[in-house]
Amino acid sequence: MRFSWKKLFTLFLVTMSVALVTACDDSSENDDNEGEELENGQIEVLSFPHLDGYGKVVERDMPILFEYEMRDYVKYQVAFVSCTCRPASVDYWSVVYYEIDKNTGEVLTMSFDEDGEGKYTAGLWGDSDPIPEVNLTQEDFEEDFVPWLVGQDKDSLEGINIFYDDTPEVYSDEANDKDINEPDMIDAYAGASVSTNNYIRVTKTLLDYHYENYID
């Protein structure tokens, strides 16, 4: 029988393919038994009360692109449109990455960039950068505003609908029931109200979902 290098090479490729598939199924998180894999292809679509710059509230879609339960917290990626006043050609969606505690319901991580371990790009900034008139950048938000939301839970955000203490007339129907007490930051971000107001609303909507599925 004539020896065939072609057949031998084919057998080698098949063997390597099986080995690679097996390796891909055996992820590091599953090795630690920390996570529970959710069914592929399932996307939960929530809605949040989007508030525009004129004080009008419209329910808008907020799909959960990624949800993964760890031992002590849950990882999420959610997508939403913050500003609806831009032309359709630049009406981009933002993606924000969250980690939320399963015991306290506290926001542990919120990022428009890397995940909690800094290994993956899990978020996407869809707003202007910088935001016109106020000249606030993504970096500004990540250094000031996002850390204010990190550490919040459902109870601490209850009654906070807008990022103001003294409610502007245009947002009179959305007035807060309690003070935020961040005067310097409110002054700095007042001109970016559409972004700040809706980051709060997206966070509150996700917390409602998280409490219903993992805490309540």
Coordinates of N, CA and C in Angstrom, one line a residue:
M1 N 0.9 -1.2 0.0 CA 0.0 0.0 0.0 C 0.9 1.2 0.0
R2 N 0.6 2.2 -0.9 CA 1.4 3.4 -1.0 C 1.1 4.3 0.1
F3 N 2.2 4.9 0.7 CA 2.0 5.9 1.8 C 1.6 7.2 1.3
S4 N 0.6 7.8 1.9 CA 0.1 9.1 1.4 C 0.3 10.2 2.4
W5 N 1.2 11.1 2.0 CA 1.4 12.3 2.9 C 0.1 13.1 3.0
K6 N -0.6 13.2 1.9 CA -1.9 14.0 1.8 C -2.9 13.5 2.9
K7 N -3.0 12.1 3.0 CA -4.0 11.6 3.9 C -3.5 11.8 5.4
L8 N -2.2 11.7 5.6 CA -1.7 12.0 6.9 C -1.9 13.4 7.3
F9 N -1.7 14.3 6.4 CA -1.9 15.8 6.7 C -3.3 16.1 7.0
T10 N -4.3 15.4 6.2 CA -5.7 15.6 6.5 C -6.1 15.1 7.9
L11 N -5.5 13.9 8.3 CA -5.8 13.4 9.6 C -5.3 14.3 10.7
F12 N -4.1 14.9 10.4 CA -3.6 15.9 11.4 C -4.5 17.1 11.6
L13 N -5.0 17.6 10.5 CA -5.9 18.8 10.6 C -7.2 18.5 11.3
V14 N -7.7 17.3 11.1 CA -8.9 16.9 11.8 C -8.7 16.8 13.3
T15 N -7.6 16.2 13.7 CA -7.2 16.0 15.1 C -7.0 17.4 15.8
M16 N -6.3 18.3 15.1 CA -6.1 19.6 15.7 C -7.4 20.4 15.8
S17 N -8.4 20.2 14.9 CA -9.7 20.9 14.9 C -10.4 20.5 16.1
V18 N -10.4 19.1 16.4 CA -11.2 18.6 17.6 C -10.5 19.1 18.8
A19 N -9.2 19.2 18.9 CA -8.5 19.7 20.1 C -8.9 21.2 20.3
L20 N -8.9 22.0 19.3 CA -9.2 23.4 19.4 C -10.6 23.6 19.9
V21 N -11.6 22.9 19.4 CA -13.0 23.0 19.8 C -13.1 22.6 21.3
T22 N -12.5 21.6 21.7 CA -12.5 21.2 23.1 C -11.9 22.2 24.0
A23 N -10.8 22.9 23.6 CA -10.2 23.9 24.3 C -11.1 25.1 24.5
C24 N -11.8 25.5 23.4 CA -12.7 26.7 23.4 C -13.8 26.4 24.4
D25 N -14.3 25.2 24.5 CA -15.4 24.9 25.4 C -15.0 25.0 26.8
D26 N -13.7 24.9 27.1 CA -13.2 24.8 28.5 C -12.6 26.2 28.9
S27 N -13.5 27.2 29.1 CA -13.0 28.5 29.4 C -12.5 28.6 30.8
S28 N -11.7 29.7 31.1 CA -11.2 29.8 32.4 C -12.2 30.1 33.5
E29 N -13.3 30.8 33.1 CA -14.4 31.1 34.1 C -15.1 29.8 34.5
N30 N -15.3 28.9 33.5 CA -16.0 27.6 33.8 C -15.1 26.7 34.6
D31 N -13.7 26.8 34.4 CA -12.8 26.1 35.2 C -13.0 26.4 36.7
D32 N -13.2 27.7 37.0 CA -13.4 28.1 38.4 C -14.8 27.9 38.9
N33 N -15.7 27.4 38.1 CA -17.1 27.2 38.5 C -17.7 28.4 39.0
E34 N -17.3 29.6 38.5 CA -17.9 30.9 39.0 C -19.1 31.3 38.2
G35 N -19.2 30.9 36.9 CA -20.2 31.4 36.1 C -21.2 30.3 35.6
E36 N -22.4 30.7 35.2 CA -23.4 29.8 34.6 C -23.7 30.3 33.2
E37 N -23.4 29.5 32.2 CA -23.6 30.0 30.8 C -25.0 30.1 30.5
L38 N -25.4 31.3 29.9 CA -26.8 31.5 29.5 C -26.9 31.0 28.0
E39 N -28.1 30.7 27.6 CA -28.3 30.2 26.3 C -27.9 31.2 25.2
N40 N -27.2 30.7 24.2 CA -26.7 31.6 23.1 C -27.9 32.1 22.4
G41 N -27.7 33.4 21.9 CA -28.7 34.0 21.0 C -29.9 34.6 21.7
Q42 N -29.9 34.6 23.0 CA -31.0 35.2 23.8 C -30.6 36.6 24.2
I43 N -31.5 37.6 23.7 CA -31.2 39.0 24.1 C -32.5 39.5 24.7
E44 N -32.4 39.9 26.0 CA -33.5 40.5 26.7 C -33.6 42.0 26.3
V45 N -34.7 42.5 25.9 CA -34.9 43.9 25.5 C -35.7 44.6 26.6
L46 N -35.1 45.4 27.3 CA -35.8 46.2 28.3 C -36.2 47.6 27.7
S47 N -36.9 48.4 28.4 CA -37.2 49.8 27.9 C -36.9 50.7 29.1
F48 N -36.4 51.9 28.8 CA -36.2 52.9 29.8 C -36.8 54.2 29.5
P49 N -37.2 55.0 30.4 CA -37.8 56.3 30.2 C -36.9 57.4 29.7
H50 N -36.6 57.4 28.4 CA -35.6 58.4 27.9 C -36.2 59.8 28.0
L51 N -35.3 60.7 28.5 CA -35.7 62.1 28.7 C -34.8 62.9 27.8
D52 N -35.5 63.7 26.9 CA -34.8 64.5 26.0 C -34.5 65.9 26.6
G53 N -33.9 66.8 25.9 CA -33.5 68.1 26.4 C -34.7 69.1 26.5
Y54 N -35.9 68.7 26.1 CA -37.0 69.5 26.2 C -38.0 69.0 27.3
G55 N -37.6 68.0 28.0 CA -38.4 67.5 29.1 C -39.4 66.5 28.7
K56 N -39.3 66.0 27.5 CA -40.2 64.9 27.0 C -39.7 63.6 27.3
V57 N -40.5 62.7 27.8 CA -40.1 61.3 28.2 C -40.8 60.4 27.2
V58 N -39.9 59.5 26.6 CA -40.4 58.5 25.7 C -39.7 57.2 26.0
E59 N -40.5 56.1 26.1 CA -39.9 54.8 26.4 C -39.1 54.3 25.2
R60 N -37.8 54.0 25.4 CA -36.9 53.6 24.3 C -36.3 52.2 24.7
D61 N -35.9 51.4 23.6 CA -35.4 50.1 23.8 C -34.0 50.2 24.5
M62 N -33.7 49.2 25.3 CA -32.5 49.0 26.0 C -32.1 47.5 26.0
P63 N -31.6 47.0 24.9 CA -31.3 45.6 24.9 C -30.1 45.2 25.8
I64 N -30.3 44.1 26.5 CA -29.1 43.5 27.2 C -28.4 42.6 26.3
L65 N -27.2 43.0 25.8 CA -26.4 42.3 24.9 C -25.7 41.1 25.5
F66 N -25.4 41.2 26.8 CA -24.6 40.2 27.4 C -25.0 40.1 28.9
E67 N -25.2 38.9 29.4 CA -25.5 38.7 30.8 C -24.9 37.5 31.3
Y68 N -24.0 37.6 32.3 CA -23.3 36.4 32.7 C -23.2 36.4 34.3
E69 N -23.8 35.4 34.9 CA -23.8 35.3 36.3 C -22.5 34.7 36.9
M70 N -21.9 35.4 37.7 CA -20.7 35.0 38.5 C -21.2 34.6 39.9
R71 N -20.2 34.2 40.7 CA -20.6 33.7 42.1 C -21.2 34.8 42.9
D72 N -20.6 36.0 42.9 CA -21.0 37.1 43.7 C -21.7 38.3 43.0
Y73 N -21.6 38.3 41.7 CA -22.1 39.4 40.9 C -22.5 39.0 39.5
V74 N -23.1 39.9 38.7 CA -23.5 39.6 37.4 C -22.9 40.6 36.4
K75 N -22.4 40.1 35.3 CA -21.8 41.0 34.3 C -22.9 41.3 33.3
Y76 N -23.0 42.6 32.8 CA -24.0 43.0 31.8 C -23.3 43.9 30.8
Q77 N -23.8 43.8 29.6 CA -23.6 44.8 28.5 C -25.0 45.3 28.1
V78 N -25.2 46.6 28.2 CA -26.5 47.1 27.7 C -26.3 48.2 26.7
A79 N -27.2 48.3 25.7 CA -27.1 49.3 24.7 C -28.3 50.3 24.7
F80 N -28.0 51.5 24.4 CA -29.1 52.5 24.5 C -28.6 53.7 23.7
V81 N -29.6 54.6 23.3 CA -29.3 55.8 22.6 C -29.5 56.9 23.7
S82 N -28.5 57.7 24.0 CA -28.6 58.8 25.0 C -29.3 60.0 24.4
C83 N -28.7 60.6 23.4 CA -29.2 61.8 22.8 C -29.9 61.5 21.5
T84 N -31.2 62.0 21.4 CA -32.0 61.8 20.2 C -32.2 63.0 19.4
C85 N -31.5 64.1 19.7 CA -31.6 65.3 19.0 C -30.6 65.5 17.9
R86 N -29.7 64.5 17.7 CA -28.7 64.6 16.6 C -29.3 64.0 15.3
P87 N -28.7 64.4 14.2 CA -29.1 63.8 12.9 C -29.1 62.3 12.9
A88 N -29.9 61.7 12.2 CA -29.9 60.2 12.1 C -28.6 59.6 11.7
S89 N -27.8 60.4 11.0 CA -26.5 59.9 10.5 C -25.5 59.7 11.6
V90 N -25.7 60.3 12.7 CA -24.8 60.2 13.9 C -25.5 59.8 15.1
D91 N -26.7 59.2 15.0 CA -27.5 58.8 16.2 C -27.0 57.4 16.6
Y92 N -25.8 57.4 17.1 CA -25.1 56.1 17.5 C -25.6 55.6 18.9
W93 N -25.5 54.3 19.0 CA -25.9 53.6 20.3 C -24.6 53.6 21.2
S94 N -24.8 53.8 22.4 CA -23.8 53.5 23.4 C -23.9 52.1 24.0
V95 N -22.8 51.5 24.4 CA -22.8 50.3 25.1 C -22.1 50.5 26.4
V96 N -22.7 50.1 27.5 CA -22.1 50.3 28.8 C -22.0 48.9 29.5
Y97 N -20.9 48.7 30.1 CA -20.6 47.5 30.8 C -20.8 47.7 32.3
Y98 N -21.6 46.8 32.9 CA -21.8 46.8 34.3 C -21.4 45.5 35.0
E99 N -21.0 45.7 36.3 CA -21.0 44.5 37.2 C -21.8 44.9 38.4
I100 N -22.8 44.1 38.8 CA -23.7 44.4 39.9 C -23.7 43.3 40.9
D101 N -23.6 43.6 42.1 CA -23.5 42.7 43.2 C -24.8 41.9 43.4
K102 N -24.7 40.6 43.6 CA -25.8 39.7 43.8 C -26.4 39.8 45.2
N103 N -25.6 40.2 46.2 CA -26.1 40.3 47.6 C -26.6 41.7 48.0
T104 N -25.8 42.7 47.6 CA -26.2 44.1 48.0 C -27.0 44.8 46.9
G105 N -26.9 44.4 45.6 CA -27.5 45.1 44.5 C -26.7 46.3 44.2
E106 N -25.5 46.4 44.6 CA -24.7 47.6 44.4 C -24.0 47.6 43.0
V107 N -23.9 48.7 42.3 CA -23.2 48.8 41.1 C -21.7 48.7 41.4
L108 N -21.0 47.7 41.0 CA -19.6 47.5 41.3 C -18.7 48.1 40.2
T109 N -19.2 48.0 39.0 CA -18.4 48.6 37.8 C -19.4 49.1 36.8
M110 N -19.0 50.3 36.2 CA -19.8 50.8 35.1 C -18.7 51.4 34.2
S111 N -18.7 51.0 32.9 CA -17.6 51.4 32.0 C -18.1 51.5 30.6
F112 N -17.7 52.5 29.9 CA -17.8 52.7 28.5 C -16.6 52.2 27.7
D113 N -15.8 51.5 28.4 CA -14.5 51.1 27.8 C -14.2 49.6 28.2
E114 N -13.3 49.4 29.1 CA -12.8 48.1 29.5 C -13.8 47.4 30.5
D115 N -13.7 46.1 30.5 CA -14.4 45.3 31.5 C -13.8 45.5 32.9
G116 N -14.4 44.9 33.9 CA -13.9 45.0 35.3 C -12.4 44.6 35.5
E117 N -11.9 43.7 34.7 CA -10.6 43.2 34.9 C -9.6 43.9 33.9
G118 N -10.1 44.8 33.0 CA -9.3 45.5 32.1 C -8.7 44.6 31.0
K119 N -9.4 43.5 30.7 CA -8.9 42.6 29.7 C -9.6 42.7 28.3
Y120 N -10.8 43.2 28.3 CA -11.6 43.3 27.1 C -12.2 44.7 27.0
T121 N -12.4 45.1 25.7 CA -13.2 46.3 25.5 C -14.7 45.9 25.5
A122 N -15.3 46.3 26.5 CA -16.7 45.8 26.7 C -17.7 46.9 26.5
G123 N -17.3 48.2 26.4 CA -18.2 49.3 26.3 C -17.9 50.1 25.0
L124 N -18.8 51.0 24.7 CA -18.7 51.9 23.5 C -19.3 53.2 23.8
W125 N -18.6 54.3 23.7 CA -19.1 55.6 23.9 C -19.8 56.1 22.6
G126 N -21.1 56.3 22.7 CA -21.9 56.7 21.5 C -22.2 58.2 21.5
D127 N -21.9 58.9 22.6 CA -22.2 60.3 22.6 C -21.1 61.1 21.9
S128 N -21.3 62.4 21.7 CA -20.3 63.3 21.2 C -19.1 63.3 22.1
D129 N -17.9 63.5 21.5 CA -16.7 63.5 22.4 C -15.7 64.5 21.8
P130 N -15.7 65.7 22.4 CA -16.4 66.2 23.5 C -17.9 66.6 23.2
I131 N -18.7 66.7 24.3 CA -20.1 67.1 24.1 C -20.1 68.6 23.8
P132 N -20.7 69.1 22.8 CA -20.7 70.5 22.4 C -21.2 71.4 23.5
E133 N -20.7 72.6 23.5 CA -21.1 73.7 24.4 C -20.4 73.5 25.8
V134 N -20.6 72.3 26.4 CA -20.0 72.1 27.7 C -18.5 71.6 27.6
N135 N -18.2 71.0 26.4 CA -16.8 70.6 26.2 C -16.4 69.4 27.1
L136 N -17.3 68.6 27.5 CA -17.0 67.5 28.4 C -16.7 66.2 27.5
T137 N -15.7 65.5 27.9 CA -15.3 64.3 27.1 C -15.7 63.0 27.8
Q138 N -15.5 61.9 27.0 CA -15.7 60.6 27.6 C -14.8 60.4 28.9
E139 N -13.6 60.9 28.8 CA -12.7 60.8 29.9 C -13.2 61.6 31.1
D140 N -13.8 62.7 30.9 CA -14.4 63.5 32.0 C -15.5 62.7 32.7
F141 N -16.4 62.1 31.9 CA -17.4 61.3 32.5 C -16.9 60.1 33.3
E142 N -15.9 59.5 32.7 CA -15.4 58.3 33.4 C -14.6 58.7 34.7
E143 N -14.1 59.9 34.8 CA -13.4 60.3 36.0 C -14.3 60.9 37.0
D144 N -15.4 61.5 36.6 CA -16.3 62.2 37.6 C -17.6 61.6 37.8
F145 N -18.4 61.5 36.6 CA -19.8 61.1 36.7 C -20.0 59.6 37.0
V146 N -19.2 58.8 36.2 CA -19.4 57.3 36.4 C -19.1 56.9 37.8
P147 N -18.0 57.4 38.4 CA -17.7 57.0 39.8 C -18.8 57.4 40.8
W148 N -19.6 58.4 40.5 CA -20.8 58.8 41.3 C -21.8 57.7 41.2
L149 N -22.0 57.1 40.0 CA -23.0 56.0 39.9 C -22.5 54.7 40.5
V150 N -21.2 54.5 40.4 CA -20.6 53.2 41.0 C -20.8 53.3 42.5
G151 N -21.3 52.3 43.1 CA -21.6 52.2 44.5 C -23.1 52.5 44.8
Q152 N -23.9 53.0 43.8 CA -25.3 53.2 44.0 C -26.0 51.8 43.9
D153 N -27.2 51.8 44.6 CA -28.1 50.6 44.4 C -29.5 51.1 44.2
K154 N -30.4 50.2 44.1 CA -31.8 50.6 43.8 C -32.4 51.6 44.8
D155 N -32.1 51.4 46.1 CA -32.7 52.3 47.1 C -32.0 53.7 47.1
S156 N -30.7 53.7 46.9 CA -30.0 55.0 46.9 C -30.4 55.9 45.7
L157 N -30.8 55.3 44.6 CA -31.2 56.0 43.4 C -32.7 56.3 43.4
E158 N -33.4 55.7 44.3 CA -34.9 55.9 44.3 C -35.1 57.4 44.6
G159 N -36.0 57.9 43.7 CA -36.3 59.4 43.9 C -35.4 60.3 43.1
I160 N -34.4 59.8 42.5 CA -33.5 60.6 41.6 C -33.8 60.3 40.2
N161 N -34.3 61.3 39.5 CA -34.7 61.2 38.1 C -33.9 62.0 37.2
I162 N -33.3 63.1 37.7 CA -32.5 64.0 36.9 C -31.3 64.4 37.7
F163 N -30.2 64.9 37.0 CA -29.0 65.2 37.7 C -29.0 66.7 38.1
Y164 N -30.0 67.1 39.0 CA -30.1 68.4 39.5 C -30.6 68.4 40.9
D165 N -30.3 69.4 41.7 CA -31.0 69.7 42.9 C -32.0 70.7 42.8
D166 N -31.7 71.8 42.1 CA -32.7 72.9 41.8 C -33.2 72.6 40.4
T167 N -34.5 72.1 40.3 CA -35.0 71.6 39.0 C -35.3 72.7 38.0
P168 N -34.7 72.6 36.8 CA -35.0 73.6 35.8 C -36.5 73.4 35.3
E169 N -37.0 74.5 34.8 CA -38.4 74.5 34.5 C -38.7 73.4 33.4
V170 N -37.8 73.2 32.5 CA -38.1 72.3 31.4 C -38.2 70.8 32.0
Y171 N -37.6 70.6 33.1 CA -37.7 69.2 33.7 C -38.6 69.2 35.0
S172 N -39.6 70.2 35.1 CA -40.4 70.3 36.3 C -41.2 69.0 36.5
D173 N -41.6 68.3 35.5 CA -42.4 67.1 35.7 C -41.5 65.9 36.2
E174 N -40.2 66.1 36.1 CA -39.3 65.0 36.5 C -38.5 65.3 37.7
A175 N -39.0 66.2 38.5 CA -38.2 66.7 39.7 C -37.8 65.6 40.6
N176 N -36.7 65.6 41.2 CA -36.2 64.6 42.2 C -37.0 64.7 43.5
D177 N -37.1 63.6 44.2 CA -37.8 63.5 45.5 C -36.8 63.7 46.6
K178 N -35.5 63.7 46.3 CA -34.4 63.9 47.3 C -33.3 64.6 46.6
D179 N -32.4 65.2 47.4 CA -31.3 66.0 46.9 C -30.1 65.0 46.6
I180 N -29.4 65.4 45.6 CA -28.2 64.7 45.2 C -27.0 65.2 46.0
N181 N -26.9 66.5 46.3 CA -25.9 67.1 47.1 C -24.5 66.9 46.5
E182 N -24.4 67.2 45.2 CA -23.1 67.2 44.5 C -23.1 68.5 43.7
P183 N -23.1 69.7 44.4 CA -23.2 71.0 43.7 C -22.2 71.3 42.7
D184 N -20.9 71.0 43.0 CA -19.8 71.3 42.0 C -20.0 70.4 40.8
M185 N -20.3 69.1 40.9 CA -20.4 68.3 39.8 C -21.7 68.6 39.0
I186 N -22.7 68.9 39.7 CA -24.0 69.3 39.0 C -23.7 70.5 38.1
D187 N -23.0 71.5 38.7 CA -22.7 72.7 37.9 C -21.9 72.4 36.7
A188 N -20.9 71.5 36.8 CA -20.0 71.2 35.7 C -20.8 70.4 34.6
Y189 N -21.8 69.6 35.0 CA -22.4 68.7 34.0 C -23.8 69.1 33.7
A190 N -24.3 70.3 34.2 CA -25.6 70.8 33.9 C -25.9 70.9 32.4
G191 N -24.9 71.3 31.6 CA -25.1 71.4 30.2 C -25.1 70.1 29.4
A192 N -24.8 69.0 30.1 CA -24.8 67.7 29.5 C -26.0 66.9 30.1
S193 N -27.1 67.6 30.3 CA -28.2 67.0 31.1 C -28.8 65.7 30.4
V194 N -28.8 65.7 29.1 CA -29.4 64.6 28.4 C -28.6 63.3 28.7
S195 N -27.3 63.5 28.7 CA -26.4 62.3 28.9 C -26.5 61.9 30.4
T196 N -26.3 62.8 31.3 CA -26.4 62.5 32.7 C -27.7 61.9 33.1
N197 N -28.8 62.6 32.7 CA -30.1 62.1 33.1 C -30.4 60.7 32.6
N198 N -30.0 60.4 31.4 CA -30.3 59.1 30.9 C -29.3 58.0 31.3
Y199 N -28.1 58.4 31.7 CA -27.2 57.4 32.3 C -27.8 56.9 33.7
I200 N -28.4 57.9 34.4 CA -29.1 57.5 35.6 C -30.3 56.6 35.3
R201 N -31.1 56.9 34.3 CA -32.3 56.1 34.0 C -31.9 54.7 33.5
V202 N -30.9 54.6 32.7 CA -30.4 53.3 32.2 C -30.0 52.4 33.4
T203 N -29.2 53.0 34.3 CA -28.8 52.3 35.5 C -29.9 51.9 36.4
K204 N -30.9 52.7 36.6 CA -32.0 52.4 37.4 C -32.9 51.2 36.8
T205 N -33.0 51.3 35.5 CA -33.7 50.2 34.8 C -33.0 48.9 34.9
L206 N -31.7 48.9 34.7 CA -31.0 47.7 34.8 C -31.0 47.1 36.3
L207 N -31.0 48.0 37.3 CA -31.0 47.6 38.7 C -32.4 47.0 38.9
D208 N -33.5 47.5 38.4 CA -34.8 46.9 38.6 C -34.8 45.5 38.0
Y209 N -34.2 45.3 36.9 CA -34.1 43.9 36.3 C -33.2 43.0 37.1
H210 N -32.1 43.5 37.6 CA -31.2 42.8 38.4 C -31.8 42.3 39.7
Y211 N -32.5 43.2 40.4 CA -33.2 42.9 41.7 C -34.3 41.8 41.4
E212 N -35.0 42.0 40.4 CA -36.1 41.0 40.1 C -35.6 39.6 39.8
N213 N -34.4 39.5 39.2 CA -33.9 38.2 38.8 C -32.9 37.6 39.7
Y214 N -32.2 38.4 40.5 CA -31.1 37.9 41.4 C -31.2 38.2 42.9
I215 N -32.1 39.2 43.2 CA -32.2 39.6 44.6 C -33.6 39.4 45.2
D216 N -34.6 39.9 44.6 CA -35.9 39.9 45.2 C -36.4 38.4 45.2

